[in-house]
Short mmCIF file of C-alpha atoms in Angstrom, two decimals:
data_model
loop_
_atom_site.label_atom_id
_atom_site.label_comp_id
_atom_site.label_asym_id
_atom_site.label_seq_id
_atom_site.Cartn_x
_atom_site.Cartn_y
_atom_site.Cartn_z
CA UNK O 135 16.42 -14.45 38.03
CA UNK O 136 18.69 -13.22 40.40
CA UNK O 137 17.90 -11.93 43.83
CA UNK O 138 19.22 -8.38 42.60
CA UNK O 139 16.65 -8.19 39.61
CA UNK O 140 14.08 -7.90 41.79
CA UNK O 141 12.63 -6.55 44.71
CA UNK O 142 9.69 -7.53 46.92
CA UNK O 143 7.73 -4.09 47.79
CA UNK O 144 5.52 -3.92 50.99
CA UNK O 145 2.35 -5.07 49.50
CA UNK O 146 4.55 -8.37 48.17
CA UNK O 147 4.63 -7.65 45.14
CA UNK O 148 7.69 -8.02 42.88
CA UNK O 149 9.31 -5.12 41.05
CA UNK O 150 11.86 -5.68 38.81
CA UNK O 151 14.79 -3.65 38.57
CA UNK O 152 17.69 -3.04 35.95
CA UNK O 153 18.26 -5.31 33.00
CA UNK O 154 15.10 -6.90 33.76
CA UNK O 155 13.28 -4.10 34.04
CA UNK O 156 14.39 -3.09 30.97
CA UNK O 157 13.84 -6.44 28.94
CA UNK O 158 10.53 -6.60 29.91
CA UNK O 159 9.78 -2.92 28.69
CA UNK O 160 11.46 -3.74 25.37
CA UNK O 161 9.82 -7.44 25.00
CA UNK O 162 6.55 -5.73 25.74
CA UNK O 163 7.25 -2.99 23.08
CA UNK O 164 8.57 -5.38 20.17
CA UNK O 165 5.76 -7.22 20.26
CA UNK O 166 3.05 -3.65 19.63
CA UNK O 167 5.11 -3.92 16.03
CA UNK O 168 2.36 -6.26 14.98
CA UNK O 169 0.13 -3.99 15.20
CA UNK O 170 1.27 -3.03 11.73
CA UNK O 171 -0.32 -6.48 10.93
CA UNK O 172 -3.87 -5.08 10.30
CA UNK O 173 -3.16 -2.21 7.81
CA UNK O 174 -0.85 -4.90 6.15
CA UNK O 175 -3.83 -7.43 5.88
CA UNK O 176 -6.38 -4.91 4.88
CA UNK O 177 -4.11 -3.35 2.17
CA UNK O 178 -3.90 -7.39 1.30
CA UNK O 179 -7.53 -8.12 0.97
CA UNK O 180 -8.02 -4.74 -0.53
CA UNK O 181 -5.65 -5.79 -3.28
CA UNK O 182 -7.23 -9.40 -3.87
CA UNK O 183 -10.53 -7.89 -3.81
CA UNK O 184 -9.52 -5.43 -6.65
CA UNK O 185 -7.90 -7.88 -8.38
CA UNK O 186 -10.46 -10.45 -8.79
CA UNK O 187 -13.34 -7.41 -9.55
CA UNK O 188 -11.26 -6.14 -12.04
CA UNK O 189 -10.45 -8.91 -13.55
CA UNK O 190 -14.33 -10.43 -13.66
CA UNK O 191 -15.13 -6.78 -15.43
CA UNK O 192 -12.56 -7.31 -17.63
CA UNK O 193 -14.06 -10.90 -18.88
CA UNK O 194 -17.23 -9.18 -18.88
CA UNK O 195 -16.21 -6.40 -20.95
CA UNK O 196 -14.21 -8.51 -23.38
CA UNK O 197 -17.40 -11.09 -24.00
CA UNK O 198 -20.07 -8.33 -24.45
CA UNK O 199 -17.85 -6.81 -27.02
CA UNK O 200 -17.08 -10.10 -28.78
CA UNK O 201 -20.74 -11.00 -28.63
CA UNK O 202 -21.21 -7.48 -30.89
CA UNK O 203 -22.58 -5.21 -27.24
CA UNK O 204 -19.93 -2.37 -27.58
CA UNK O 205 -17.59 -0.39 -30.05
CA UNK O 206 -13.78 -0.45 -29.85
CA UNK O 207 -13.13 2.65 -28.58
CA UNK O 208 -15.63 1.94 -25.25
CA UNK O 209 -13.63 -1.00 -24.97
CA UNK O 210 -10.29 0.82 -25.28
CA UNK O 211 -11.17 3.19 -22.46
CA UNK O 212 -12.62 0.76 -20.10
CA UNK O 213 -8.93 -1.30 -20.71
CA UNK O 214 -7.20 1.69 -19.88
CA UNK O 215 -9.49 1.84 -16.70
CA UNK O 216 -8.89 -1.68 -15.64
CA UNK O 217 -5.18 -1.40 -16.49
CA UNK O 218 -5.27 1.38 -14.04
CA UNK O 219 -6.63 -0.48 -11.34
CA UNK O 220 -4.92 -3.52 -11.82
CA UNK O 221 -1.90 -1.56 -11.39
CA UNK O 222 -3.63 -0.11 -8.17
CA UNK O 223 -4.14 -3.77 -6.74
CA UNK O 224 -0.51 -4.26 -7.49
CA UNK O 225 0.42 -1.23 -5.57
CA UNK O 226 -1.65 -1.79 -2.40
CA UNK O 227 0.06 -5.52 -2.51
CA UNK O 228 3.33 -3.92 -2.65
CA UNK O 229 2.03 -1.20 0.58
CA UNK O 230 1.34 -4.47 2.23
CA UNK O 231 3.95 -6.07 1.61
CA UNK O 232 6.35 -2.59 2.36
CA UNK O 233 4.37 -2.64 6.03
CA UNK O 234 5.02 -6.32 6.82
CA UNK O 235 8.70 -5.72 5.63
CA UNK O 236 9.64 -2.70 8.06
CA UNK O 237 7.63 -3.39 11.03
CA UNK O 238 7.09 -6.92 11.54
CA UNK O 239 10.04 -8.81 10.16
CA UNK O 240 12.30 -8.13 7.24
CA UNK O 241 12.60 -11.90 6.76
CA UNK O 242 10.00 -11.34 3.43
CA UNK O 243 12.49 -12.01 0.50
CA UNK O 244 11.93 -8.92 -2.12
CA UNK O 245 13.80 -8.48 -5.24
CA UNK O 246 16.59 -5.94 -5.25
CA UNK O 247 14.38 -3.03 -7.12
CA UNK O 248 11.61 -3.94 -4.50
CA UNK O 249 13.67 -2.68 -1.43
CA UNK O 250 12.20 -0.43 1.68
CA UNK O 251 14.64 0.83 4.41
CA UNK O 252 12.21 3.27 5.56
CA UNK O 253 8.71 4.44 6.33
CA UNK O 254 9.68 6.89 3.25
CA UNK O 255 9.74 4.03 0.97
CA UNK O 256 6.29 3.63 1.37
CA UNK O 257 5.35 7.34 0.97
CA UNK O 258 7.60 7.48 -2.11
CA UNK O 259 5.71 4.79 -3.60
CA UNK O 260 2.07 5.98 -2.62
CA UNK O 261 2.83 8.89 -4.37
CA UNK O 262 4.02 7.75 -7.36
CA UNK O 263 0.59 5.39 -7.22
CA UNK O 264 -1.32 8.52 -6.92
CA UNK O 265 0.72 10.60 -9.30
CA UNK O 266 -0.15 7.68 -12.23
CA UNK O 267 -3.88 7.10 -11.26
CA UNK O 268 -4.30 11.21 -11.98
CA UNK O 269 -2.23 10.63 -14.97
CA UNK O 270 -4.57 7.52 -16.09
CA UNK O 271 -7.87 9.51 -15.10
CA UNK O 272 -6.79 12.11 -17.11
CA UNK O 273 -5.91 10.15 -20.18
CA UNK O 274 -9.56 8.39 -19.32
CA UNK O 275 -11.20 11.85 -19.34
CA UNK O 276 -9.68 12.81 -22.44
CA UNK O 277 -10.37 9.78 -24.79
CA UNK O 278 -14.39 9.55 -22.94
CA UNK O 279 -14.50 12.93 -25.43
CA UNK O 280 -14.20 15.81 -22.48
CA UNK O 281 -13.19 18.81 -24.56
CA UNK O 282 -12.13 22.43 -24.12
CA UNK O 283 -12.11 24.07 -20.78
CA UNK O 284 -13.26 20.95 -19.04
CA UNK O 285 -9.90 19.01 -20.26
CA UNK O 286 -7.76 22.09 -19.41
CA UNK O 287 -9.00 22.03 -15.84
CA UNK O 288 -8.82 18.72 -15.42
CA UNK O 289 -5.27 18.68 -16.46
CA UNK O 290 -4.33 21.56 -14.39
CA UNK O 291 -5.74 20.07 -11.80
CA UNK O 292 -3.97 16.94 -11.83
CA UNK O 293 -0.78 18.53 -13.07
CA UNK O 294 -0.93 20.64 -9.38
CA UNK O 295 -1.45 17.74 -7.48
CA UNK O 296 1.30 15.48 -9.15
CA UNK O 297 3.70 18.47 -8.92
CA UNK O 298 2.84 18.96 -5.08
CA UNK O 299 3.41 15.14 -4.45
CA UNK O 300 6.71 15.23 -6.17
CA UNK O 301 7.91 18.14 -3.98
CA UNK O 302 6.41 16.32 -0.76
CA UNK O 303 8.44 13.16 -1.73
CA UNK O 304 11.57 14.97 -2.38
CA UNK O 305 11.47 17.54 0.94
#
């Protein structure tokens, strides 16, 4: 350090001035980017957690319907349920993996259709996460027997909320 970078104030200590200065401020700064590392591990665990619950209900499903303790179409709809949050745990692993990727270090190797330049990215792909849950809940609703008005509500419902998600993502 140069005798320029610095100067000694009255009460001795040292204040750095210019590039330093500046440096420091930045050093300091880059280094509040892991930060992002919490939200990144709990979307992580959160995933793993859902993955492994899922998949032990799934097991469980598929031997008490072997074993001759459920009809088809129970077993259908749960499927669909598990597909749904299987495809949740995948999602929250890719939010995770989206986080890591833009605000601690972009050295995580994705493939080509996996890309995020932005925090939009992320938003884009939360939403189309949500937009598919609604449309899987639905689906769920509708083959669990919900009938007349009940359906149409239900439907309208998630038909508003998918619509306002698309317009969010696209303004």
């Amino acid at each position: 350090m140069d005798k320029e970078d610095y100067q000694i104030d009255d009460s001795g200590f040292v204040e750095l001035t210019g590039d330093q200065k500046h440096f420091m401020a930045a050093d300091v700064v880059g280094w509040t980017r892991f930060i992002a590392a919490i939200p990144a591990l709990g979307l992580f665990i959160a995933a793993l957690a859902l993955s492994v619950g899922t998949f032990a209900q799934t097991v469980i499903t598929t031997l008490d319907w072997y074993f001759g303790d459920g009809d088809i179409h129970q077993v259908t709809v749960k499927y669909v349920e598990y597909a749904d949050l299987f495809l949740l745990a995948i999602a929250l692993f890719v939010l995770s993996l989206g986080i890591i990727r833009l605000f601690i270090t972009d050295k995580v190797v994705l493939p080509r259709w996996l890309t995020f330049e932005d925090f939009d990215d992320l938003k884009e792909r939360l939403a189309s996460v949500i937009s598919i849950m609604l449309a899987v809940y639905f689906l769920g609703n509708v083959l669990n027997g919900a009938e007349g008005a009940n359906v149409l509500f239900l439907g309208a419902g998630c038909a508003l909320v998918i619509v306002a998600l698309a317009v969010f993502v696209r303004h």
